[in-house]
CSV table of C-alpha atoms and ligand atoms in Angstrom, one decimal:
chain,number,residue,atom,x,y,z
A,223,UNK,CA,98.1,114.6,113.3
A,224,UNK,CA,100.8,113.7,115.6
A,225,UNK,CA,104.2,112.1,114.0
A,226,UNK,CA,107.0,110.4,116.3
A,227,UNK,CA,110.0,111.1,114.5
A,228,UNK,CA,112.7,108.8,115.5
A,229,UNK,CA,116.1,107.3,114.3
A,230,UNK,CA,118.5,106.1,116.7
A,231,UNK,CA,122.0,107.8,116.4
A,232,UNK,CA,120.7,110.2,113.4
A,233,UNK,CA,120.7,113.9,113.6
A,234,UNK,CA,116.9,114.6,112.7
A,235,UNK,CA,116.7,118.5,112.4
A,236,UNK,CA,116.6,118.5,108.7
A,237,UNK,CA,114.1,115.5,108.8
A,238,UNK,CA,111.6,117.3,111.1
A,239,UNK,CA,112.2,120.4,109.0
A,240,UNK,CA,111.2,118.7,105.7
A,241,UNK,CA,108.3,116.6,107.4
A,242,UNK,CA,106.6,120.1,108.3
A,243,UNK,CA,107.0,121.3,104.9
A,244,UNK,CA,105.2,118.1,103.5
A,245,UNK,CA,102.7,117.8,106.3
A,246,UNK,CA,102.2,121.7,107.6
A,247,UNK,CA,99.3,120.3,109.8
A,248,UNK,CA,101.2,117.8,111.6
A,249,UNK,CA,103.0,118.1,114.8
A,250,UNK,CA,106.1,116.2,114.8
A,251,UNK,CA,107.8,115.1,118.3
A,252,UNK,CA,110.6,113.1,119.4
A,253,UNK,CA,111.3,110.8,122.2
A,254,UNK,CA,112.9,114.2,123.8
A,255,UNK,CA,109.5,116.1,123.5
A,256,UNK,CA,107.1,113.3,123.9
A,257,UNK,CA,104.6,113.8,126.8
A,258,UNK,CA,101.7,111.7,125.8
A,259,UNK,CA,102.5,108.6,124.0
A,260,UNK,CA,98.6,107.8,123.3
A,261,UNK,CA,98.3,111.1,121.4
A,262,UNK,CA,100.8,109.5,118.7
A,263,UNK,CA,99.0,108.6,115.3
A,264,UNK,CA,101.9,107.6,113.2
A,265,UNK,CA,105.8,106.8,113.8
A,266,UNK,CA,108.3,107.4,111.4
A,267,UNK,CA,111.5,105.4,112.8
A,268,UNK,CA,114.6,104.0,112.2
A,269,UNK,CA,115.9,101.2,114.3
A,270,UNK,CA,114.1,102.1,117.5
A,271,UNK,CA,114.7,99.8,120.6
A,272,UNK,CA,112.6,96.0,120.2
A,273,UNK,CA,109.3,96.8,122.3
A,274,UNK,CA,109.5,100.7,122.1
A,275,UNK,CA,106.7,101.3,119.6
A,276,UNK,CA,104.5,98.9,121.7
A,277,UNK,CA,104.3,102.1,124.3
A,278,UNK,CA,102.3,103.9,121.5
A,279,UNK,CA,98.7,102.6,122.0
A,280,UNK,CA,96.8,104.4,119.3
A,281,UNK,CA,99.6,104.4,116.3
A,282,UNK,CA,97.9,104.1,113.1
A,283,UNK,CA,100.9,103.4,110.6
A,284,UNK,CA,104.3,102.8,111.2
A,285,UNK,CA,107.1,104.1,108.5
A,286,UNK,CA,110.6,103.0,108.1
A,287,UNK,CA,112.7,105.7,107.2
A,288,UNK,CA,114.5,103.4,104.7
A,289,UNK,CA,113.7,100.7,102.4
A,290,UNK,CA,114.4,97.8,104.7
A,291,UNK,CA,112.3,96.5,107.7
A,292,UNK,CA,114.0,94.1,109.2
A,293,UNK,CA,114.5,95.7,112.5
A,294,UNK,CA,110.9,96.2,112.9
A,295,UNK,CA,110.0,92.9,111.9
A,296,UNK,CA,112.2,91.4,114.4
A,297,UNK,CA,110.4,93.3,117.3
A,298,UNK,CA,108.2,90.8,118.9
A,299,UNK,CA,106.1,93.5,120.4
A,300,UNK,CA,105.4,95.5,117.2
A,301,UNK,CA,101.9,96.9,117.3
A,302,UNK,CA,99.6,95.3,114.8
A,303,UNK,CA,99.2,98.2,112.1
A,304,UNK,CA,100.5,98.8,108.8
A,305,UNK,CA,104.2,99.0,108.0
A,306,UNK,CA,105.4,101.3,105.2
A,307,UNK,CA,108.6,101.2,103.9
A,308,UNK,CA,110.2,103.5,101.3
A,309,UNK,CA,110.5,103.0,97.3
A,310,UNK,CA,111.9,106.0,96.0
A,311,UNK,CA,113.6,106.5,92.7
A,312,UNK,CA,116.4,108.6,94.6
A,313,UNK,CA,117.3,105.5,97.1
A,314,UNK,CA,116.9,103.3,94.0
A,315,UNK,CA,119.5,105.3,92.0
A,316,UNK,CA,122.0,105.5,94.7
A,317,UNK,CA,122.1,101.5,95.1
A,318,UNK,CA,122.3,100.9,91.6
A,319,UNK,CA,125.4,103.2,91.4
A,320,UNK,CA,126.7,101.3,93.9
A,321,UNK,CA,126.0,97.9,92.5
A,322,UNK,CA,127.5,99.3,89.1
A,323,UNK,CA,130.7,100.7,90.8
A,324,UNK,CA,131.4,97.5,92.7
A,325,UNK,CA,130.9,95.3,89.7
A,326,UNK,CA,133.1,97.4,87.7
A,327,UNK,CA,135.9,97.8,90.2
A,328,UNK,CA,136.1,93.9,90.5
A,329,UNK,CA,135.9,93.5,86.6
A,330,UNK,CA,138.6,95.8,85.9
A,331,UNK,CA,140.9,94.7,88.7
A,332,UNK,CA,140.9,97.9,90.2
A,333,UNK,CA,142.4,96.7,93.7
A,334,UNK,CA,145.3,95.3,91.6
A,335,UNK,CA,145.9,98.3,89.7
A,336,UNK,CA,146.0,100.7,92.9
A,337,UNK,CA,148.7,98.0,94.2
A,338,UNK,CA,150.7,98.4,91.2
A,339,UNK,CA,150.4,102.2,91.2
A,340,UNK,CA,151.5,102.3,95.2
A,341,UNK,CA,154.5,100.3,93.9
A,342,UNK,CA,155.4,102.1,91.0
A,343,UNK,CA,154.7,98.8,88.6
A,344,UNK,CA,153.6,99.1,85.1
A,345,UNK,CA,151.8,95.9,84.5
A,346,UNK,CA,148.9,94.9,82.7
A,347,UNK,CA,146.2,92.2,83.4
A,348,UNK,CA,144.2,90.2,80.9
A,349,UNK,CA,140.8,92.4,79.7
A,350,UNK,CA,137.7,91.0,79.9
A,351,UNK,CA,134.5,92.4,78.2
A,352,UNK,CA,131.3,92.8,80.2
A,353,UNK,CA,129.3,90.7,78.0
A,354,UNK,CA,131.5,87.7,79.1
A,355,UNK,CA,130.8,88.2,82.7
A,356,UNK,CA,127.9,86.7,84.0
A,357,UNK,CA,126.4,88.7,87.3
A,358,UNK,CA,123.7,86.9,89.4
A,359,UNK,CA,121.4,89.4,91.2
A,360,UNK,CA,120.1,88.0,94.5
A,361,UNK,CA,116.4,89.7,94.7
A,362,UNK,CA,114.7,91.2,91.9
A,363,UNK,CA,112.5,93.5,93.9
A,364,UNK,CA,112.8,97.3,93.7
A,365,UNK,CA,116.2,97.5,94.1
A,366,UNK,CA,117.6,94.2,92.5
A,367,UNK,CA,115.5,95.2,89.1
A,368,UNK,CA,116.6,98.1,88.8
A,369,UNK,CA,120.5,97.4,89.4
A,370,UNK,CA,119.7,94.3,87.3
A,371,UNK,CA,118.5,96.4,84.1
A,372,UNK,CA,121.4,99.1,84.6
A,373,UNK,CA,123.9,96.3,84.5
A,374,UNK,CA,122.6,94.9,81.4
A,375,UNK,CA,123.0,98.4,79.9
A,376,UNK,CA,126.6,98.3,80.4
A,377,UNK,CA,126.6,94.8,78.8
A,378,UNK,CA,126.9,92.1,81.5
A,379,UNK,CA,125.1,88.8,80.9
A,380,UNK,CA,122.5,89.3,84.0
A,381,UNK,CA,120.3,86.7,85.7
A,382,UNK,CA,118.2,87.3,88.8
A,383,UNK,CA,116.7,85.4,91.6
A,384,UNK,CA,113.7,86.0,93.6
A,385,UNK,CA,111.4,84.2,96.1
A,386,UNK,CA,108.4,83.9,93.6
A,387,UNK,CA,108.8,82.8,89.9
A,388,UNK,CA,109.0,85.9,87.6
A,389,UNK,CA,109.0,86.5,83.9
A,390,UNK,CA,110.9,89.7,82.9
A,391,UNK,CA,111.7,90.5,79.5
A,392,UNK,CA,115.5,90.0,78.5
A,393,UNK,CA,116.6,88.8,81.8
A,394,UNK,CA,116.8,85.0,83.0
A,395,UNK,CA,115.1,84.6,86.3
A,396,UNK,CA,115.2,82.0,88.6
A,397,UNK,CA,113.6,81.5,92.2
A,398,UNK,CA,113.5,78.8,95.1
A,399,UNK,CA,116.7,76.8,96.2
A,400,UNK,CA,116.8,74.7,92.8
A,401,UNK,CA,117.0,77.8,91.1
A,402,UNK,CA,119.8,79.5,93.3
A,403,UNK,CA,121.9,76.4,92.6
A,404,UNK,CA,121.1,76.6,88.8
A,405,UNK,CA,121.9,80.7,89.0
A,406,UNK,CA,125.1,80.0,91.1
A,407,UNK,CA,126.6,77.8,88.5
A,408,UNK,CA,126.3,80.6,86.0
A,409,UNK,CA,127.7,83.3,88.2
A,410,UNK,CA,131.0,85.4,88.2
A,411,UNK,CA,129.8,88.1,90.2
A,412,UNK,CA,127.1,87.7,92.9
A,413,UNK,CA,125.1,90.7,93.8
A,414,UNK,CA,122.9,90.5,97.1
A,415,UNK,CA,120.1,92.9,97.3
A,416,UNK,CA,117.7,90.6,99.4
A,417,UNK,CA,116.3,91.6,102.6
A,418,UNK,CA,117.0,90.0,105.9
A,419,UNK,CA,114.2,87.5,106.8
A,420,UNK,CA,114.3,84.0,108.9
A,421,UNK,CA,114.6,82.3,105.2
A,422,UNK,CA,117.6,84.7,103.6
A,423,UNK,CA,119.9,84.8,107.0
A,424,UNK,CA,122.9,83.4,106.6
A,425,UNK,CA,122.5,82.3,102.8
A,426,UNK,CA,125.8,84.0,101.5
A,427,UNK,CA,127.8,81.0,103.1
A,428,UNK,CA,130.9,78.7,102.2
A,429,UNK,CA,128.4,76.3,100.5
A,430,UNK,CA,126.7,79.0,98.1
A,431,UNK,CA,130.2,80.3,97.2
A,432,UNK,CA,131.6,76.8,96.2
A,433,UNK,CA,128.4,76.8,93.7
A,434,UNK,CA,129.5,80.0,91.8
A,435,UNK,CA,131.4,79.7,88.6
A,436,UNK,CA,134.7,79.0,89.5
A,437,UNK,CA,136.0,78.8,86.0
A,438,UNK,CA,135.0,82.2,84.9
A,439,UNK,CA,136.9,85.0,83.0
A,440,UNK,CA,137.9,86.7,86.1
A,441,UNK,CA,139.7,83.8,87.5
A,442,UNK,CA,137.1,83.0,90.2
A,443,UNK,CA,133.9,84.6,91.5
A,444,UNK,CA,133.0,87.8,93.5
A,445,UNK,CA,130.5,88.4,96.0
A,446,UNK,CA,128.9,91.9,96.3
A,447,UNK,CA,126.6,92.4,99.5
A,448,UNK,CA,124.6,95.6,100.1
A,449,UNK,CA,121.4,93.9,101.4
A,450,UNK,CA,121.8,93.1,105.2
A,451,UNK,CA,125.1,91.7,106.7
A,452,UNK,CA,122.8,88.9,108.5
A,453,UNK,CA,122.6,87.5,105.0
A,454,UNK,CA,126.6,86.7,105.0
A,455,UNK,CA,128.5,84.4,107.2
A,456,UNK,CA,131.7,86.5,107.4
A,457,UNK,CA,133.9,83.9,108.5
A,458,UNK,CA,132.7,81.9,105.5
A,459,UNK,CA,133.8,84.8,103.3
A,460,UNK,CA,137.4,85.0,104.7
A,461,UNK,CA,137.6,81.3,104.1
A,462,UNK,CA,136.3,81.3,100.7
A,463,UNK,CA,139.0,84.0,99.9
A,464,UNK,CA,141.5,82.0,101.5
A,465,UNK,CA,140.9,78.9,99.7
A,466,UNK,CA,140.1,80.9,96.2
A,467,UNK,CA,136.1,79.8,95.6
A,468,UNK,CA,136.0,83.5,96.2
A,469,UNK,CA,138.5,86.0,94.5
A,470,UNK,CA,137.0,89.5,95.9
A,471,UNK,CA,134.1,90.9,97.8
A,472,UNK,CA,132.4,94.4,98.3
A,473,UNK,CA,130.6,94.4,101.6
A,474,UNK,CA,128.5,97.3,102.3
A,475,UNK,CA,126.8,95.6,105.5
A,476,UNK,CA,128.0,93.5,108.2
A,477,UNK,CA,126.8,90.9,110.8
A,478,UNK,CA,127.3,93.7,113.5
A,479,UNK,CA,127.5,97.3,112.7
A,480,UNK,CA,129.5,99.0,113.0
A,481,UNK,CA,132.2,96.5,112.0
A,482,UNK,CA,134.0,95.5,115.0
A,483,UNK,CA,137.6,96.7,115.5
A,484,UNK,CA,140.1,93.8,114.5
A,485,UNK,CA,137.8,91.7,112.0
A,486,UNK,CA,140.1,90.7,109.1
A,487,UNK,CA,137.9,92.2,106.9
A,488,UNK,CA,139.0,95.8,107.5
A,489,UNK,CA,142.5,94.9,106.2
A,490,UNK,CA,141.8,92.0,103.4
A,491,UNK,CA,143.2,93.1,100.3
A,492,UNK,CA,140.7,91.6,98.3
A,493,UNK,CA,137.7,93.3,100.0
A,494,UNK,CA,135.9,96.6,99.5
A,495,UNK,CA,134.3,97.8,102.3
A,496,UNK,CA,131.9,100.7,103.0
A,497,UNK,CA,130.1,101.7,105.9
A,498,UNK,CA,126.2,100.7,105.1
A,499,UNK,CA,126.1,103.5,102.9
A,500,UNK,CA,125.2,102.0,99.4
A,501,UNK,CA,122.0,103.8,99.3
A,502,UNK,CA,121.3,106.3,102.2
A,503,UNK,CA,117.7,107.6,102.6
A,504,UNK,CA,117.9,111.2,101.4
A,505,UNK,CA,115.5,113.4,104.2
A,506,UNK,CA,113.7,115.6,101.3
A,507,UNK,CA,113.0,112.5,98.9
A,508,UNK,CA,112.0,110.0,101.9
A,509,UNK,CA,109.8,112.5,103.7
A,510,UNK,CA,108.0,113.4,100.5
A,511,UNK,CA,107.3,109.9,99.9
A,512,UNK,CA,106.2,108.9,103.3
A,513,UNK,CA,104.0,112.1,103.4
A,514,UNK,CA,102.4,110.9,100.5
A,515,UNK,CA,101.6,107.6,102.1
A,516,UNK,CA,100.1,109.2,105.1
A,517,UNK,CA,98.1,111.6,103.0
A,518,UNK,CA,96.6,108.4,101.3
A,519,UNK,CA,95.8,106.7,104.5
A,520,UNK,CA,94.1,109.8,106.0
A,521,UNK,CA,92.1,109.9,102.8
A,522,UNK,CA,91.2,106.3,102.8
A,523,UNK,CA,93.1,105.2,100.0
A,524,UNK,CA,95.7,102.2,99.8
A,525,UNK,CA,99.1,103.0,100.6
A,526,UNK,CA,101.9,102.0,98.1
A,527,UNK,CA,104.4,100.0,100.0
A,528,UNK,CA,102.6,98.2,102.7
A,529,UNK,CA,105.0,95.4,104.1
A,530,UNK,CA,103.7,91.7,103.9
A,531,UNK,CA,104.5,90.9,107.2
A,532,UNK,CA,104.2,86.9,106.9
A,533,UNK,CA,106.7,87.4,104.2
A,534,UNK,CA,109.1,89.7,106.6
A,535,UNK,CA,109.8,92.3,104.0
P,194,NDP,P1,112.0,94.6,97.8
P,194,NDP,O1,110.8,93.8,98.7
P,194,NDP,O2,111.5,95.4,96.6
P,194,NDP,O3,112.6,93.3,97.3
P,194,NDP,C1,113.1,92.0,97.7
P,194,NDP,C2,113.5,91.1,96.8
P,194,NDP,O4,114.1,90.1,97.7
P,194,NDP,C3,112.2,90.7,96.0
P,194,NDP,O5,112.6,90.2,94.7
P,194,NDP,C4,112.1,89.2,96.7
P,194,NDP,O6,111.1,88.1,96.0
P,194,NDP,C5,113.5,88.8,97.0
P,194,NDP,N1,113.3,87.9,98.2
P,194,NDP,C6,112.9,87.7,99.6
P,194,NDP,N2,113.4,86.9,100.2
P,194,NDP,C7,113.4,85.9,99.5
P,194,NDP,C8,113.9,84.5,99.6
P,194,NDP,N3,113.6,83.9,100.7
P,194,NDP,N4,114.3,83.9,98.4
P,194,NDP,C9,114.4,84.6,97.2
P,194,NDP,N5,114.0,85.8,97.2
P,194,NDP,C10,113.6,86.6,98.3
P,194,NDP,O7,113.3,94.9,98.4
P,194,NDP,P2,114.0,96.3,98.0
P,194,NDP,O8,114.8,95.8,96.7
P,194,NDP,O9,113.5,97.6,98.2
P,194,NDP,O10,115.3,96.2,99.1
P,194,NDP,C11,116.1,94.7,99.4
P,194,NDP,C12,117.0,95.0,100.6
P,194,NDP,O11,118.0,96.2,100.3
P,194,NDP,C13,116.2,95.8,101.7
P,194,NDP,O12,115.2,94.9,102.4
P,194,NDP,C14,117.2,96.5,102.8
P,194,NDP,O13,117.8,95.2,103.3
P,194,NDP,C15,118.5,96.6,101.5
P,194,NDP,N6,118.8,97.9,101.4
P,194,NDP,C16,120.3,98.2,101.8
P,194,NDP,C17,120.5,99.7,101.5
P,194,NDP,C18,122.0,99.9,102.0
P,194,NDP,O14,122.4,101.1,101.8
P,194,NDP,N7,123.0,98.9,102.3
P,194,NDP,C19,119.6,100.7,101.3
P,194,NDP,C20,118.3,100.1,100.7
P,194,NDP,C21,118.1,98.9,101.3
P,194,NDP,P3,109.9,88.4,95.4
P,194,NDP,O15,110.1,89.3,94.6
P,194,NDP,O16,109.4,86.9,95.2
P,194,NDP,O17,109.0,88.8,96.6
P,195,OXD,C1,117.6,100.7,104.0
P,195,OXD,C2,119.0,101.1,104.3
P,195,OXD,O1,116.7,99.7,104.2
P,195,OXD,O2,119.7,102.2,104.3
P,195,OXD,O3,117.1,101.8,103.5
P,195,OXD,O4,119.8,100.1,104.8
């Protein structure tokens, strides 16, 4: 079994060591050590250049080293083999930590208190109970559902939106364009955990922000995006913050990454920015998961997280 391991810009030593541990019979190669592309059976990749994987004529499976596969789906020359993505409790747990933290930071007005502290001001702001704050989660997949359940455990009034209708005990669910408007109207904090597809691109825009609950207990709505940067229209986020149809934002992902120097997002007092690290792929957990998928494939068994290439995620 020959595996190509390639993640543009990552240090892959720890990854190669872990894969060798999980799959002792595998030969791990990198673009630097590659001599015969036709010998490669499997690719484990993160953001290879479009067209790169087409140079491996005998690939059997392509594995994303993360949960998202938008960079693969956007490759017009992607080989027609199964694409597998990561579904792992380690990654899911990290994302839910991020979502809970960001909701709480805005809910408990942490940015204001940090400013008061810096200025030596002793000032109290109106306190709101979690049960009075309505959170709307865009995406009820692996990550969205876990985050929604954990937000409920804190006491938030949570709803979720997905492409297909869902019945989830204890959770208000919405789907489709009408469902989005209905959920927006009852949302104080909007959490985006959607994949980037042609359908979701640009949907975090001014039109949607204005449909969020404008008279909620926080004084206005907040958006949190850890899905993909292409979901958001950054110009619209700035405009919404200016006009007050948003009062805060937490952004982990950006239209262009790294975020360009000079973007007003860097210094906006109501935006919390993180560098696309809401849920990083841990080499140990990720390689164990992907090794299991390849073992299943070699045994002729179905793999657990094959991407639906028509849906694009
Ligand atoms: P899943 O595929 O499990 O879930 C995706 C969810 O989005 C599903 O509920 C799906 O609906 C919904 N969805 C997709 N398209 C639409 C649409 N057009 N309208 C409404 N709902 C839609 O993905 P994960 O939860 O595992 O991951 C989600 C995304 O999180 C990844 O694709 C990636 O972009 C991002 N991510 C970001 C990370 C970070 O560090 N910032 C880390 C990991 C992931 P349905 O249930 O009907 O299929
Ligand atoms: C992922 C990511 O998709 O880290 O896993 O963005």
